[in-house]
Amino acid sequence: MDSVIYVVVPGMSRRKSVFRLRQRVGKYRLERRAERTPLWEKFHATDTVMGVPVVLRIPERQLVTRAFLDQFREDSAQIAGVEHPGILQLRDASLVDGRLLISSTTGLESLQERLTRRVSVETAVRLCDQLLDTMVSVHRQRVVHGNLHSDNLILFADGTLRVAGFALSRALTQSARRCRGFTPRLDPVEVGLAPDSIRWDTHCAARICYRLLVGRELEEACEGTISLNAARRIPVSTLRWLERATSAQQRGTYHDAGALQRSWQRVRGETLRLAGASGKRPRTRPRLRLRAA
């Protein structure tokens, strides 16, 4: 199941793209299309002035309103004041012929692309650590991401994970909500949370941890008991932590990423011990049925 939390606005994704590969848009040359959603097109491009590769996001023209630009400027100034190695800051933003061009540093791949291959428990724990550490620093400054998902988490060759999409995500989703026919792919209201809130960020971070550790999307696991392989990968205490962190009934438990991280630290060690255990594992493990969020 697709874990991307963007919105569907009728008609947007069906229109033919106005951009061509190798086309010059402002100072950028479009090299390869990376993604097209109802909100934006994303390209691997070259900054022809500096001669460096970048990731270029171009929001849909009708979403770039005055309210969007006001929100984007406010959030850009706010996140620029937060210094953390896990934040992927924007390189540049410019308006060209009514189109907003937003560039950022290119990484090795997104977490969404990495999840198409097997992820070991040790790697999953390391990525959860980095994600939560970044979001703790962000929430400490009362900054909200607003659209945290695996495609906004960028992996680099040295193994680091950095969170992209600050400033842009919240402005885009707020602008899209004003469009007729707005349909969220994952609605905060369904889990009793306010959109664009720190609690919503925390819930989304927990869902990403769930996908990394269990190896399946939350909705897939909630259709029944988790797979035997997942039960062997991680201990029951970690499964119960994930259930608590992602459950709609427990939405008030973790008010920010700091609270989520503290509870994660209590089960992290056991998770790594089970993953690295060389002895014989129990032949049977308790079956844990997860409540639907």
mmCIF file of C-alpha atoms in Angstrom:
data_model
loop_
_atom_site.group_PDB
_atom_site.id
_atom_site.type_symbol
_atom_site.label_atom_id
_atom_site.label_comp_id
_atom_site.label_asym_id
_atom_site.label_seq_id
_atom_site.Cartn_x
_atom_site.Cartn_y
_atom_site.Cartn_z
ATOM 1 C CA MET A 1 0.000 0.000 0.000
ATOM 2 C CA ASP A 2 1.219 3.464 -0.869
ATOM 3 C CA SER A 3 2.329 5.282 2.253
ATOM 4 C CA VAL A 4 2.535 8.734 0.684
ATOM 5 C CA ILE A 5 0.284 11.188 2.468
ATOM 6 C CA TYR A 6 -0.627 13.595 -0.297
ATOM 7 C CA VAL A 7 -4.010 14.727 -1.499
ATOM 8 C CA VAL A 8 -6.104 13.914 -4.539
ATOM 9 C CA VAL A 9 -7.632 16.841 -6.386
ATOM 10 C CA PRO A 10 -9.756 15.700 -9.346
ATOM 11 C CA GLY A 11 -8.322 16.573 -12.737
ATOM 12 C CA MET A 12 -4.829 17.567 -11.644
ATOM 13 C CA SER A 13 -3.019 14.262 -12.080
ATOM 14 C CA ARG A 14 -4.753 13.490 -15.406
ATOM 15 C CA ARG A 15 -3.441 16.560 -17.218
ATOM 16 C CA LYS A 16 -0.435 16.168 -19.446
ATOM 17 C CA SER A 17 2.753 17.596 -18.014
ATOM 18 C CA VAL A 18 3.874 20.886 -19.531
ATOM 19 C CA PHE A 19 7.533 20.039 -18.881
ATOM 20 C CA ARG A 20 9.904 18.077 -21.114
ATOM 21 C CA LEU A 21 13.166 16.422 -20.242
ATOM 22 C CA ARG A 22 16.252 18.494 -21.087
ATOM 23 C CA GLN A 23 14.052 21.597 -20.987
ATOM 24 C CA ARG A 24 15.426 24.742 -19.341
ATOM 25 C CA VAL A 25 13.196 26.152 -16.609
ATOM 26 C CA GLY A 26 14.769 29.245 -15.136
ATOM 27 C CA LYS A 27 18.361 28.321 -14.324
ATOM 28 C CA TYR A 28 17.573 24.598 -14.133
ATOM 29 C CA ARG A 29 17.823 21.915 -16.801
ATOM 30 C CA LEU A 30 15.395 19.033 -16.264
ATOM 31 C CA GLU A 31 17.266 15.731 -16.470
ATOM 32 C CA ARG A 32 14.852 13.076 -15.214
ATOM 33 C CA ARG A 33 11.305 13.030 -13.858
ATOM 34 C CA ALA A 34 11.326 11.572 -10.349
ATOM 35 C CA GLU A 35 7.674 11.818 -9.353
ATOM 36 C CA ARG A 36 4.362 13.350 -10.287
ATOM 37 C CA THR A 37 1.636 13.805 -7.683
ATOM 38 C CA PRO A 38 -1.566 15.861 -7.703
ATOM 39 C CA LEU A 39 0.377 18.588 -5.884
ATOM 40 C CA TRP A 40 3.705 18.851 -7.661
ATOM 41 C CA GLU A 41 6.140 17.452 -10.173
ATOM 42 C CA LYS A 42 9.579 16.460 -8.976
ATOM 43 C CA PHE A 43 12.627 16.284 -11.221
ATOM 44 C CA HIS A 44 16.285 15.475 -10.971
ATOM 45 C CA ALA A 45 17.775 18.593 -12.504
ATOM 46 C CA THR A 46 21.007 20.505 -12.948
ATOM 47 C CA ASP A 47 21.606 23.997 -11.608
ATOM 48 C CA THR A 48 23.253 25.444 -14.721
ATOM 49 C CA VAL A 49 24.747 28.394 -12.819
ATOM 50 C CA MET A 50 26.524 26.314 -10.174
ATOM 51 C CA GLY A 51 26.815 23.150 -12.258
ATOM 52 C CA VAL A 52 25.509 20.879 -9.499
ATOM 53 C CA PRO A 53 22.692 18.296 -9.464
ATOM 54 C CA VAL A 54 19.577 19.173 -7.474
ATOM 55 C CA VAL A 55 16.101 17.864 -6.781
ATOM 56 C CA LEU A 56 13.576 20.332 -8.195
ATOM 57 C CA ARG A 57 9.959 20.485 -7.031
ATOM 58 C CA ILE A 58 7.459 22.465 -9.085
ATOM 59 C CA PRO A 59 4.035 22.824 -7.415
ATOM 60 C CA GLU A 60 0.875 22.899 -9.516
ATOM 61 C CA ARG A 61 0.314 26.456 -10.699
ATOM 62 C CA GLN A 62 -3.227 26.762 -9.270
ATOM 63 C CA LEU A 63 -1.977 25.922 -5.777
ATOM 64 C CA VAL A 64 0.546 28.773 -5.721
ATOM 65 C CA THR A 65 -1.752 31.451 -4.356
ATOM 66 C CA ARG A 66 -0.976 34.478 -2.221
ATOM 67 C CA ALA A 67 -1.968 32.497 0.876
ATOM 68 C CA PHE A 68 0.368 29.694 -0.201
ATOM 69 C CA LEU A 69 3.304 32.076 -0.656
ATOM 70 C CA ASP A 70 2.637 33.763 2.694
ATOM 71 C CA GLN A 71 2.619 30.383 4.465
ATOM 72 C CA PHE A 72 5.688 29.231 2.548
ATOM 73 C CA ARG A 73 7.670 32.345 3.503
ATOM 74 C CA GLU A 74 6.648 32.059 7.147
ATOM 75 C CA ASP A 75 7.574 28.381 7.387
ATOM 76 C CA SER A 76 10.825 28.874 5.443
ATOM 77 C CA ALA A 77 11.974 31.544 7.884
ATOM 78 C CA GLN A 78 10.988 29.351 10.821
ATOM 79 C CA ILE A 79 12.813 26.198 9.701
ATOM 80 C CA ALA A 80 15.898 28.212 8.678
ATOM 81 C CA GLY A 81 16.351 29.008 12.369
ATOM 82 C CA VAL A 82 16.551 25.324 13.343
ATOM 83 C CA GLU A 83 20.026 23.831 13.015
ATOM 84 C CA HIS A 84 20.175 20.046 12.915
ATOM 85 C CA PRO A 85 22.086 17.680 10.595
ATOM 86 C CA GLY A 86 18.904 15.692 10.022
ATOM 87 C CA ILE A 87 17.083 18.600 8.339
ATOM 88 C CA LEU A 88 17.424 18.904 4.574
ATOM 89 C CA GLN A 89 17.142 22.651 4.074
ATOM 90 C CA LEU A 90 15.972 24.155 0.801
ATOM 91 C CA ARG A 91 18.775 25.365 -1.477
ATOM 92 C CA ASP A 92 16.796 27.918 -3.426
ATOM 93 C CA ALA A 93 13.279 29.070 -4.316
ATOM 94 C CA SER A 94 12.322 31.318 -7.218
ATOM 95 C CA LEU A 95 9.296 32.353 -9.256
ATOM 96 C CA VAL A 96 9.681 31.926 -13.032
ATOM 97 C CA ASP A 97 6.736 32.735 -15.315
ATOM 98 C CA GLY A 98 4.293 32.170 -12.493
ATOM 99 C CA ARG A 99 5.867 28.831 -11.553
ATOM 100 C CA LEU A 100 7.466 28.294 -8.159
ATOM 101 C CA LEU A 101 10.757 26.391 -8.444
ATOM 102 C CA ILE A 102 12.075 24.882 -5.218
ATOM 103 C CA SER A 103 15.421 23.086 -5.201
ATOM 104 C CA SER A 104 17.143 20.965 -2.582
ATOM 105 C CA THR A 105 20.270 18.839 -2.332
ATOM 106 C CA THR A 106 20.048 15.477 -4.040
ATOM 107 C CA GLY A 107 20.600 12.332 -1.990
ATOM 108 C CA LEU A 108 21.135 8.664 -2.745
ATOM 109 C CA GLU A 109 17.427 7.725 -2.660
ATOM 110 C CA SER A 110 14.257 8.343 -0.692
ATOM 111 C CA LEU A 111 13.171 6.040 2.110
ATOM 112 C CA GLN A 112 10.164 5.110 -0.008
ATOM 113 C CA GLU A 113 12.529 3.794 -2.693
ATOM 114 C CA ARG A 114 14.658 2.006 -0.080
ATOM 115 C CA LEU A 115 11.592 0.228 1.314
ATOM 116 C CA THR A 116 11.162 -1.654 -1.958
ATOM 117 C CA ARG A 117 14.098 -3.784 -0.728
ATOM 118 C CA ARG A 118 14.533 -5.698 2.491
ATOM 119 C CA VAL A 119 15.557 -3.605 5.505
ATOM 120 C CA SER A 120 17.353 -5.347 8.375
ATOM 121 C CA VAL A 121 16.243 -4.702 11.945
ATOM 122 C CA GLU A 122 19.579 -3.041 12.725
ATOM 123 C CA THR A 123 19.140 -0.640 9.811
ATOM 124 C CA ALA A 124 15.505 -0.014 10.758
ATOM 125 C CA VAL A 125 16.511 0.866 14.328
ATOM 126 C CA ARG A 126 19.226 3.236 13.088
ATOM 127 C CA LEU A 127 16.798 5.013 10.756
ATOM 128 C CA CYS A 128 14.157 5.278 13.491
ATOM 129 C CA ASP A 129 16.788 6.809 15.774
ATOM 130 C CA GLN A 130 17.706 9.438 13.191
ATOM 131 C CA LEU A 131 14.112 10.279 12.297
ATOM 132 C CA LEU A 132 13.013 10.717 15.901
ATOM 133 C CA ASP A 133 16.131 12.696 16.838
ATOM 134 C CA THR A 134 15.460 15.144 14.001
ATOM 135 C CA MET A 135 11.779 15.531 14.817
ATOM 136 C CA VAL A 136 12.568 16.089 18.512
ATOM 137 C CA SER A 137 14.753 19.082 17.598
ATOM 138 C CA VAL A 138 12.095 20.412 15.232
ATOM 139 C CA HIS A 139 9.227 20.059 17.701
ATOM 140 C CA ARG A 140 11.320 21.657 20.432
ATOM 141 C CA GLN A 141 11.233 24.812 18.281
ATOM 142 C CA ARG A 142 7.457 24.357 17.732
ATOM 143 C CA VAL A 143 8.013 23.767 14.011
ATOM 144 C CA VAL A 144 5.508 21.536 12.183
ATOM 145 C CA HIS A 145 6.295 19.536 9.055
ATOM 146 C CA GLY A 146 2.676 18.802 8.174
ATOM 147 C CA ASN A 147 3.167 16.034 5.598
ATOM 148 C CA LEU A 148 5.741 13.614 6.971
ATOM 149 C CA HIS A 149 6.044 10.453 4.904
ATOM 150 C CA SER A 150 8.704 8.128 3.517
ATOM 151 C CA ASP A 151 9.163 10.068 0.272
ATOM 152 C CA ASN A 152 10.212 13.121 2.300
ATOM 153 C CA LEU A 153 12.966 11.170 4.059
ATOM 154 C CA ILE A 154 16.172 11.225 2.008
ATOM 155 C CA LEU A 155 19.026 8.755 2.470
ATOM 156 C CA PHE A 156 22.631 9.669 1.721
ATOM 157 C CA ALA A 157 25.642 7.536 0.839
ATOM 158 C CA ASP A 158 27.088 7.815 4.358
ATOM 159 C CA GLY A 159 23.969 6.181 5.824
ATOM 160 C CA THR A 160 22.400 9.344 7.200
ATOM 161 C CA LEU A 161 18.714 10.142 6.912
ATOM 162 C CA ARG A 162 17.535 13.722 6.451
ATOM 163 C CA VAL A 163 13.988 15.062 6.529
ATOM 164 C CA ALA A 164 12.980 17.107 3.475
ATOM 165 C CA GLY A 165 9.847 19.068 2.684
ATOM 166 C CA PHE A 166 9.811 21.552 5.547
ATOM 167 C CA ALA A 167 8.053 24.803 4.583
ATOM 168 C CA LEU A 168 6.742 23.356 1.317
ATOM 169 C CA SER A 169 4.594 20.499 2.666
ATOM 170 C CA ARG A 170 2.360 22.495 4.978
ATOM 171 C CA ALA A 171 1.811 25.310 2.469
ATOM 172 C CA LEU A 172 0.876 22.816 -0.259
ATOM 173 C CA THR A 173 -1.588 20.792 1.795
ATOM 174 C CA GLN A 174 -3.241 23.925 3.167
ATOM 175 C CA SER A 175 -3.609 25.313 -0.356
ATOM 176 C CA ALA A 176 -4.987 21.998 -1.641
ATOM 177 C CA ARG A 177 -7.639 21.911 1.083
ATOM 178 C CA ARG A 178 -9.131 25.047 -0.427
ATOM 179 C CA CYS A 179 -9.642 23.244 -3.758
ATOM 180 C CA ARG A 180 -12.997 21.725 -4.608
ATOM 181 C CA GLY A 181 -12.864 17.945 -4.453
ATOM 182 C CA PHE A 182 -9.977 17.799 -1.987
ATOM 183 C CA THR A 183 -9.554 14.210 -0.794
ATOM 184 C CA PRO A 184 -6.744 13.379 1.642
ATOM 185 C CA ARG A 185 -4.942 10.100 1.083
ATOM 186 C CA LEU A 186 -4.565 9.864 4.858
ATOM 187 C CA ASP A 187 -6.902 12.114 6.826
ATOM 188 C CA PRO A 188 -5.764 13.394 10.257
ATOM 189 C CA VAL A 189 -9.405 13.707 11.300
ATOM 190 C CA GLU A 190 -9.846 9.948 10.925
ATOM 191 C CA VAL A 191 -7.432 9.407 13.801
ATOM 192 C CA GLY A 192 -8.779 12.322 15.812
ATOM 193 C CA LEU A 193 -5.887 14.699 15.180
ATOM 194 C CA ALA A 194 -5.730 18.251 13.913
ATOM 195 C CA PRO A 195 -3.951 18.665 10.564
ATOM 196 C CA ASP A 196 -0.664 20.565 10.553
ATOM 197 C CA SER A 197 -0.123 19.847 14.243
ATOM 198 C CA ILE A 198 2.798 18.472 16.230
ATOM 199 C CA ARG A 199 0.650 15.517 17.298
ATOM 200 C CA TRP A 200 -0.037 14.731 13.628
ATOM 201 C CA ASP A 201 3.704 14.867 12.874
ATOM 202 C CA THR A 202 4.273 12.477 15.777
ATOM 203 C CA HIS A 203 1.626 10.054 14.522
ATOM 204 C CA CYS A 204 3.175 10.079 11.034
ATOM 205 C CA ALA A 205 6.654 9.453 12.482
ATOM 206 C CA ALA A 206 5.252 6.465 14.397
ATOM 207 C CA ARG A 207 3.738 5.077 11.182
ATOM 208 C CA ILE A 208 7.126 5.316 9.470
ATOM 209 C CA CYS A 209 8.763 3.484 12.397
ATOM 210 C CA TYR A 210 6.056 0.830 12.091
ATOM 211 C CA ARG A 211 6.807 0.319 8.399
ATOM 212 C CA LEU A 212 10.541 0.071 9.054
ATOM 213 C CA LEU A 213 10.349 -2.357 11.978
ATOM 214 C CA VAL A 214 7.434 -4.588 10.973
ATOM 215 C CA GLY A 215 8.118 -4.542 7.245
ATOM 216 C CA ARG A 216 4.496 -3.884 6.311
ATOM 217 C CA GLU A 217 2.208 -0.884 6.123
ATOM 218 C CA LEU A 218 0.018 -0.331 9.173
ATOM 219 C CA GLU A 219 -3.214 -0.877 7.219
ATOM 220 C CA GLU A 220 -1.983 -4.224 5.884
ATOM 221 C CA ALA A 221 -1.079 -5.480 9.342
ATOM 222 C CA CYS A 222 -4.374 -4.342 10.836
ATOM 223 C CA GLU A 223 -6.300 -6.600 8.472
ATOM 224 C CA GLY A 224 -5.295 -9.471 10.747
ATOM 225 C CA THR A 225 -2.500 -10.689 12.964
ATOM 226 C CA ILE A 226 0.992 -9.707 11.937
ATOM 227 C CA SER A 227 3.074 -12.182 10.006
ATOM 228 C CA LEU A 228 5.219 -14.777 11.745
ATOM 229 C CA ASN A 229 8.327 -13.228 10.203
ATOM 230 C CA ALA A 230 7.467 -9.861 11.766
ATOM 231 C CA ALA A 231 6.917 -11.536 15.143
ATOM 232 C CA ARG A 232 10.360 -13.091 14.859
ATOM 233 C CA ARG A 233 12.000 -9.834 13.781
ATOM 234 C CA ILE A 234 11.087 -7.742 16.794
ATOM 235 C CA PRO A 235 9.998 -8.452 20.392
ATOM 236 C CA VAL A 236 6.426 -8.251 21.640
ATOM 237 C CA SER A 237 7.280 -5.165 23.710
ATOM 238 C CA THR A 238 8.229 -3.310 20.520
ATOM 239 C CA LEU A 239 5.071 -4.470 18.757
ATOM 240 C CA ARG A 240 2.989 -3.183 21.656
ATOM 241 C CA TRP A 241 4.864 0.140 21.540
ATOM 242 C CA LEU A 242 4.092 0.442 17.832
ATOM 243 C CA GLU A 243 0.451 -0.407 18.444
ATOM 244 C CA ARG A 244 0.195 2.255 21.130
ATOM 245 C CA ALA A 245 1.997 4.878 19.026
ATOM 246 C CA THR A 246 -0.162 4.394 15.916
ATOM 247 C CA SER A 247 -3.547 3.668 17.465
ATOM 248 C CA ALA A 248 -6.328 6.229 17.054
ATOM 249 C CA GLN A 249 -7.537 5.332 20.545
ATOM 250 C CA GLN A 250 -4.130 6.296 21.977
ATOM 251 C CA ARG A 251 -3.818 9.590 20.108
ATOM 252 C CA GLY A 252 -3.183 11.576 23.283
ATOM 253 C CA THR A 253 -0.323 9.385 24.509
ATOM 254 C CA TYR A 254 2.552 11.009 22.625
ATOM 255 C CA HIS A 255 2.081 14.742 22.357
ATOM 256 C CA ASP A 256 5.331 15.310 20.464
ATOM 257 C CA ALA A 257 8.357 13.503 19.074
ATOM 258 C CA GLY A 258 10.173 13.864 22.395
ATOM 259 C CA ALA A 259 7.581 11.734 24.184
ATOM 260 C CA LEU A 260 7.651 9.200 21.342
ATOM 261 C CA GLN A 261 11.444 9.027 21.459
ATOM 262 C CA ARG A 262 11.536 8.466 25.236
ATOM 263 C CA SER A 263 9.164 5.521 24.954
ATOM 264 C CA TRP A 264 11.150 4.173 21.996
ATOM 265 C CA GLN A 265 14.335 4.152 24.067
ATOM 266 C CA ARG A 266 12.688 1.746 26.524
ATOM 267 C CA VAL A 267 12.189 -0.939 23.845
ATOM 268 C CA ARG A 268 15.078 -0.134 21.520
ATOM 269 C CA GLY A 269 17.669 -2.252 23.348
ATOM 270 C CA GLU A 270 15.505 -5.372 23.402
ATOM 271 C CA THR A 271 14.776 -4.903 19.702
ATOM 272 C CA LEU A 272 18.489 -4.933 18.883
ATOM 273 C CA ARG A 273 19.192 -7.843 21.242
ATOM 274 C CA LEU A 274 16.606 -10.033 19.530
ATOM 275 C CA ALA A 275 17.928 -9.050 16.098
ATOM 276 C CA GLY A 276 21.491 -9.924 17.078
ATOM 277 C CA ALA A 277 20.743 -13.021 19.144
ATOM 278 C CA SER A 278 22.642 -16.052 17.868
ATOM 279 C CA GLY A 279 20.998 -18.580 20.165
ATOM 280 C CA LYS A 280 17.887 -20.593 19.486
ATOM 281 C CA ARG A 281 14.760 -18.479 19.410
ATOM 282 C CA PRO A 282 11.494 -19.659 20.919
ATOM 283 C CA ARG A 283 9.609 -22.024 18.649
ATOM 284 C CA THR A 284 6.402 -20.088 19.201
ATOM 285 C CA ARG A 285 5.813 -16.458 20.018
ATOM 286 C CA PRO A 286 2.630 -14.783 21.243
ATOM 287 C CA ARG A 287 0.378 -13.641 18.420
ATOM 288 C CA LEU A 288 -0.461 -9.996 18.786
ATOM 289 C CA ARG A 289 -3.568 -8.691 17.088
ATOM 290 C CA LEU A 290 -3.278 -4.994 16.325
ATOM 291 C CA ARG A 291 -6.286 -2.756 16.528
ATOM 292 C CA ALA A 292 -7.219 -0.895 13.388
ATOM 293 C CA ALA A 293 -6.248 2.780 13.579
#
